[in-house]
mmCIF file of C-alpha atoms in Angstrom:
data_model
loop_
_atom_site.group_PDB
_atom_site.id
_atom_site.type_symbol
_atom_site.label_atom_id
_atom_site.label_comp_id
_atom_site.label_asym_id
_atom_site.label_seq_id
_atom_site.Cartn_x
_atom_site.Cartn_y
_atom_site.Cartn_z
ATOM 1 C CA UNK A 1 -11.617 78.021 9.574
ATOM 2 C CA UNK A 2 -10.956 74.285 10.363
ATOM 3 C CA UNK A 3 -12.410 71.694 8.203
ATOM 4 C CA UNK A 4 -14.137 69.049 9.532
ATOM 5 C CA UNK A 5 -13.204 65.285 9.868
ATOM 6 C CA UNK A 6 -15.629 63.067 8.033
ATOM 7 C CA UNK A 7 -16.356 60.423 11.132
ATOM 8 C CA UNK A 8 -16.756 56.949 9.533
ATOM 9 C CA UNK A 9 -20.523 56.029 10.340
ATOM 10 C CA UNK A 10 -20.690 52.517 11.738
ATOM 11 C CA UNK A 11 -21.738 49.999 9.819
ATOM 12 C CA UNK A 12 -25.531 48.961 9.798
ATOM 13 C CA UNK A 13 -26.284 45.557 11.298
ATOM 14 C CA UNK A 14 -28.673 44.603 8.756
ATOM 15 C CA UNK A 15 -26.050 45.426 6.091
ATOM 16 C CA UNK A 16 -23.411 42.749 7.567
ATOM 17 C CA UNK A 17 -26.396 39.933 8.196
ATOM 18 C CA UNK A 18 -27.073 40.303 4.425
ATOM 19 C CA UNK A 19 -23.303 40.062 3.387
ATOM 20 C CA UNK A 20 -23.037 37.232 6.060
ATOM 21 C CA UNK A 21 -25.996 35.242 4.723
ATOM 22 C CA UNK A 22 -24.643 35.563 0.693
ATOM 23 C CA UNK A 23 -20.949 34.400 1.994
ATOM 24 C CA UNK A 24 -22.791 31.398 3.645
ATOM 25 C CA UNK A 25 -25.029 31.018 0.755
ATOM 26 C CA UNK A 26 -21.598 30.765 -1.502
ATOM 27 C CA UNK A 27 -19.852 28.828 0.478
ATOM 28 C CA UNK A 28 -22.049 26.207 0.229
ATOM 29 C CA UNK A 29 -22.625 26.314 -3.448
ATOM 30 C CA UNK A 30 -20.306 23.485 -5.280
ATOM 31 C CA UNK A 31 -20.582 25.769 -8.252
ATOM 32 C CA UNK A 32 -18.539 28.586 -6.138
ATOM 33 C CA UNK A 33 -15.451 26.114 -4.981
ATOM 34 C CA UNK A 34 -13.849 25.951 -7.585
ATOM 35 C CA UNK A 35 -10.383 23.041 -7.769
ATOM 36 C CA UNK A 36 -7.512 23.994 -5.275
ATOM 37 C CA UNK A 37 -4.864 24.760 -7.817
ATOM 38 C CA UNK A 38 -1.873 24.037 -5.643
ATOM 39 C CA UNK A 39 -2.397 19.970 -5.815
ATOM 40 C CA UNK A 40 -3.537 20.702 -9.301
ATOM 41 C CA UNK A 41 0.104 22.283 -9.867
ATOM 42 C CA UNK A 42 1.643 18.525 -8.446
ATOM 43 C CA UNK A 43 3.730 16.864 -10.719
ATOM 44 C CA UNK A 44 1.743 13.512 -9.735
ATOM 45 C CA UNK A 45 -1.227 15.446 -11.359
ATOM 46 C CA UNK A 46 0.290 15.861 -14.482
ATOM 47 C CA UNK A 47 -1.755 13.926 -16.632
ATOM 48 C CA UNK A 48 -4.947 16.027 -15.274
ATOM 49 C CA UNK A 49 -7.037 17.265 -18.101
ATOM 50 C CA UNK A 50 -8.042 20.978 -16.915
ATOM 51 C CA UNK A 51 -11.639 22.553 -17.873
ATOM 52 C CA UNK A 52 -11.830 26.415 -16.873
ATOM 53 C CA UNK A 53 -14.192 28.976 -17.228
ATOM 54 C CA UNK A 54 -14.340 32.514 -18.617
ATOM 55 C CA UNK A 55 -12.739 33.929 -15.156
ATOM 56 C CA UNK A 56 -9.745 31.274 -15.606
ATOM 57 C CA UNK A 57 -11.091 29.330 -13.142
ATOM 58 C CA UNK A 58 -10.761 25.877 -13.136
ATOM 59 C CA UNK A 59 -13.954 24.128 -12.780
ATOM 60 C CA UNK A 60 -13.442 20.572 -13.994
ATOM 61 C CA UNK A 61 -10.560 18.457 -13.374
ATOM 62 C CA UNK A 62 -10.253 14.880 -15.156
ATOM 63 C CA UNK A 63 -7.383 12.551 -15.062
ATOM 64 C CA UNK A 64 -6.831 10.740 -18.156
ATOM 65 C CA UNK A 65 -6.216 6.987 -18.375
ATOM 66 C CA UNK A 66 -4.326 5.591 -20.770
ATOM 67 C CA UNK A 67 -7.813 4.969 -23.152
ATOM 68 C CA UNK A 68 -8.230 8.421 -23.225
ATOM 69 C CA UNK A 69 -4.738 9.421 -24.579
ATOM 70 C CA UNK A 70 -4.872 6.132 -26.974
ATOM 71 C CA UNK A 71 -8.576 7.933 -28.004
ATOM 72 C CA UNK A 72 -6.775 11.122 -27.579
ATOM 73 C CA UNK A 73 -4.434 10.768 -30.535
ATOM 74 C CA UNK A 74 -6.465 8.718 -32.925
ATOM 75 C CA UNK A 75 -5.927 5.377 -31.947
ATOM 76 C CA UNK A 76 -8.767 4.192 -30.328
ATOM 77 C CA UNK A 77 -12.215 4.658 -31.942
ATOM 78 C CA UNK A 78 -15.044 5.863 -30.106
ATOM 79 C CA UNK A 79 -17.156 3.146 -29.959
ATOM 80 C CA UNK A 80 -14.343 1.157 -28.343
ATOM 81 C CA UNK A 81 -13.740 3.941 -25.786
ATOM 82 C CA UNK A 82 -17.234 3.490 -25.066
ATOM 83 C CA UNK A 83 -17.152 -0.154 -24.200
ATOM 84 C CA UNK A 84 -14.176 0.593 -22.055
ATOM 85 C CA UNK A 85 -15.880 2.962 -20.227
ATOM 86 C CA UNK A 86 -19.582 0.512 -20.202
ATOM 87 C CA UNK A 87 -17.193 -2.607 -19.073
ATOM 88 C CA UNK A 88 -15.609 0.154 -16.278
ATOM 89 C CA UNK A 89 -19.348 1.472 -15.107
ATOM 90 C CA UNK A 90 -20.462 -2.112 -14.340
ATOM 91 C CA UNK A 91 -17.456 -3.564 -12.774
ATOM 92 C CA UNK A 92 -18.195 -0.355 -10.501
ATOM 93 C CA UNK A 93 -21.662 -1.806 -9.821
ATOM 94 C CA UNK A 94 -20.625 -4.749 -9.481
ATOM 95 C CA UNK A 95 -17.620 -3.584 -6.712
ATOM 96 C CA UNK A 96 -20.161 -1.357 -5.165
ATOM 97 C CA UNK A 97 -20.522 -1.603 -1.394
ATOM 98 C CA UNK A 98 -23.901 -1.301 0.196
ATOM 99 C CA UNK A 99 -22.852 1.854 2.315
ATOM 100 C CA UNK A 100 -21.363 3.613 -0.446
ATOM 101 C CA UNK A 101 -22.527 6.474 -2.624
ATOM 102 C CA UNK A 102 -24.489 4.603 -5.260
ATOM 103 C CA UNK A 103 -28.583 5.236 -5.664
ATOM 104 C CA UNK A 104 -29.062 8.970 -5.943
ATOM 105 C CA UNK A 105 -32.628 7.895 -7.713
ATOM 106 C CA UNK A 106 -35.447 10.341 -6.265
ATOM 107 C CA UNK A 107 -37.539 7.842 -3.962
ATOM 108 C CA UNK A 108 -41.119 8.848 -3.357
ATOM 109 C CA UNK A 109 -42.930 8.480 -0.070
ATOM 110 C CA UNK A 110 -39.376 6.940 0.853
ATOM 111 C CA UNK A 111 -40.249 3.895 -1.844
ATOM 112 C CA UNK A 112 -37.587 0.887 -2.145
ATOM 113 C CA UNK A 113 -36.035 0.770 -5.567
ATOM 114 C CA UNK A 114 -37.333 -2.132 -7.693
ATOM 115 C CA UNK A 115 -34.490 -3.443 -8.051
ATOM 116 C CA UNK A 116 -32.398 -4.733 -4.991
ATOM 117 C CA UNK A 117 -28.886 -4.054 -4.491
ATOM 118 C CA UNK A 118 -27.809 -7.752 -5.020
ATOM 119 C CA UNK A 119 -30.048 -8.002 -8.247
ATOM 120 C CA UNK A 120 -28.567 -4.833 -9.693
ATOM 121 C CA UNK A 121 -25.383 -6.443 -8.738
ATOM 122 C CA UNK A 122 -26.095 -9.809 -10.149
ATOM 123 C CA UNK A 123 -27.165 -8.399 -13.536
ATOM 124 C CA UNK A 124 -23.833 -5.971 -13.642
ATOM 125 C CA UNK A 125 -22.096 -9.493 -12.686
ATOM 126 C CA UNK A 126 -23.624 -11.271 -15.996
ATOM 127 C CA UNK A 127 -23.239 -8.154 -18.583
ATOM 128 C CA UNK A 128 -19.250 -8.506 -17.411
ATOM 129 C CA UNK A 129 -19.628 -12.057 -17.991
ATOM 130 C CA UNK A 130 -20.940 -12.255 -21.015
ATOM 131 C CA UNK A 131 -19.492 -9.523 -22.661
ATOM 132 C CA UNK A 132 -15.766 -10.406 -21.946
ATOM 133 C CA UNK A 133 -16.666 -13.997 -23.174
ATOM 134 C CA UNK A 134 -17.410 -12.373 -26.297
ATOM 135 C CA UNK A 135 -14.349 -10.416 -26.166
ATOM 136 C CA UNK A 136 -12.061 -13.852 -25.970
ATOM 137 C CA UNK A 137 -9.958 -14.528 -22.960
ATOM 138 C CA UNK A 138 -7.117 -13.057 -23.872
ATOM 139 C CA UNK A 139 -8.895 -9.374 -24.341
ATOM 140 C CA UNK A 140 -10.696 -10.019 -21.015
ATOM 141 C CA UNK A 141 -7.896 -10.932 -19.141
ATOM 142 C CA UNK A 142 -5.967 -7.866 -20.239
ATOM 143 C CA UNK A 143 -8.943 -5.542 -20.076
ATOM 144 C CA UNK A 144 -9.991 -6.713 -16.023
ATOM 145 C CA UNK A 145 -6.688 -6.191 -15.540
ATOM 146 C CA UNK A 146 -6.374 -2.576 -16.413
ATOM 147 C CA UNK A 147 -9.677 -1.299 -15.111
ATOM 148 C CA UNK A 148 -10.706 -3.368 -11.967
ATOM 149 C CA UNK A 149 -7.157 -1.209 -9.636
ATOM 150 C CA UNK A 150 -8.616 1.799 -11.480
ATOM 151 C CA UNK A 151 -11.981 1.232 -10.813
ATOM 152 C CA UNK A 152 -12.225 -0.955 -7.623
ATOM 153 C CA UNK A 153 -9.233 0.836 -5.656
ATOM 154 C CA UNK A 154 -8.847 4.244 -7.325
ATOM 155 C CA UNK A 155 -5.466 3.648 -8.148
ATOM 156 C CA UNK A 156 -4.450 4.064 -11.677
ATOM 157 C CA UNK A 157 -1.858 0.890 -12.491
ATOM 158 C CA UNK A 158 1.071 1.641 -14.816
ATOM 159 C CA UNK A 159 -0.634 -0.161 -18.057
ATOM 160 C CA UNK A 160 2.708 -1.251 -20.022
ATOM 161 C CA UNK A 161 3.211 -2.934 -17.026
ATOM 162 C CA UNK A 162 0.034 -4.582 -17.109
ATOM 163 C CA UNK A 163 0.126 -5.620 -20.658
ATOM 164 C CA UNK A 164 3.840 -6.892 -20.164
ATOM 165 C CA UNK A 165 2.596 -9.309 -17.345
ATOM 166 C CA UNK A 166 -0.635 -10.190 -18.918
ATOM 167 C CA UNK A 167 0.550 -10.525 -22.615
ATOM 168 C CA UNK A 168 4.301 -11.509 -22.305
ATOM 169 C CA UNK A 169 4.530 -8.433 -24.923
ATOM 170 C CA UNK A 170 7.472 -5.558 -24.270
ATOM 171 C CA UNK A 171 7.662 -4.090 -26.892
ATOM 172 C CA UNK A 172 6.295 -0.307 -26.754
ATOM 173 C CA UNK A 173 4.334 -0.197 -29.852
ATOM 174 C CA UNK A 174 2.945 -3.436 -29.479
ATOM 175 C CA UNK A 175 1.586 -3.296 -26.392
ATOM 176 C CA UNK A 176 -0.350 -0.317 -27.649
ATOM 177 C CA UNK A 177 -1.486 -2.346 -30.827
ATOM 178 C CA UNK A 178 -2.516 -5.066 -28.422
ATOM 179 C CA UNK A 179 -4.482 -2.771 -25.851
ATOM 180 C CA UNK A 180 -6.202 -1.590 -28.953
ATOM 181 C CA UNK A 181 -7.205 -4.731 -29.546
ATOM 182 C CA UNK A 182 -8.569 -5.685 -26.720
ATOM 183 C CA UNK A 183 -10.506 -2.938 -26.786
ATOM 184 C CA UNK A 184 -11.883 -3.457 -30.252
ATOM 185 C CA UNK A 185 -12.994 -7.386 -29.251
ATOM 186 C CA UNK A 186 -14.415 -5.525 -25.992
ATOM 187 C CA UNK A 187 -16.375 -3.355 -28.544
ATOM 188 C CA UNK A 188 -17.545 -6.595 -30.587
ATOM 189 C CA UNK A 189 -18.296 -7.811 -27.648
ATOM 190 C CA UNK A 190 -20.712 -5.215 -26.405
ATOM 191 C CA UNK A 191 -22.137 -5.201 -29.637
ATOM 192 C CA UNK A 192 -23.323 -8.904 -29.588
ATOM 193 C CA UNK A 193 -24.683 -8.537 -25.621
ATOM 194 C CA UNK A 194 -26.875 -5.616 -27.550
ATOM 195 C CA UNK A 195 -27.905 -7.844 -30.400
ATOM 196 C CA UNK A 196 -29.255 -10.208 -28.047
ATOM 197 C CA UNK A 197 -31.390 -8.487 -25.870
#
């Protein structure tokens, strides 16, 4: 007696629109993407700091300027960080282009924000202003220095080189001492903008 071949049944249509639709679905879910880890693995991406989550997956990617290694190893106190990173969101607004990905706000009934994109600009303008005036010229010279290529252009500059041109200073550990500085006075400086308001 012969045994019979199993014949492979051909799949059901439905079946493969169903798996079709949840590949598309995925696909188009950020969530699902995921960080290519081949230019992750770059040794120009070195100083990436990698997030990953229980799969190994990498799912957040964050390259670290040279506040967050100063913050990173106890240098910089959080408060200063903060102004850095205040002084950094509104030179962004300030730099922003009219055509560029800016105002995500929910608009209703497609409703004009109240505030214009030259006023928002104008006001970022006079926070910068008065806070690095605050800071002393010195500190603000330094600190527009280091965070306008980084923030403007999306280029990260080498800072000792900043600090060397800006300061005159080339020695190691005090251009670190004098970054930290600046950063402090940028601090102060924040903190007096706030006391006025």
């Amino acid at each position: 007696m012969s045994k019979r071949r199993k014949t492979a049944r051909p799949a059901d249509p439905l079946d493969i629109a169903r798996r079709r639709a949840l590949e598309r679905v995925r696909d188009r879910d950020p969530a699902q993407w995921g960080l290519p880890t081949e230019a992750l693995a770059l040794p120009a991406n070195a100083d990436i700091q990698r997030r990953r989550d229980i799969a190994g997956r990498v799912t957040r990617a964050k390259r670290q300027d040279v506040f967050d290694l100063l913050h990173a190893r106890g240098k910089l106190k959080p408060d200063a960080l903060d102004a850095v990173r205040r002084l950094q969101d509104d030179i962004a607004l300030l730099h922003r282009s009219v055509g560029g990905v800016g105002d995500l706000t929910p608009r209703v009934d497609r409703s004009r924000n109240s505030q214009t994109f030259s006023e928002s600009r104008l006001k970022a303008g006079g926070r910068i202003e008065a806070v690095l005036a605050f800071a002393g010229s010195a500190s603000a010279r330094l600190l527009t220095a280091l965070c306008e290529p980084d923030v403007v252009l999306g280029r990260t500059a080498d800072w000792r080189d900043i600090v060397r041109r800006e300061t005159g200073e080339g020695l190691p550990d005090a251009q670190g001492a004098l970054l930290r500085a600046a950063c402090e006075n940028l601090a102060g400086g924040y903190a007096r903008v706030d006391a006025l308001r």
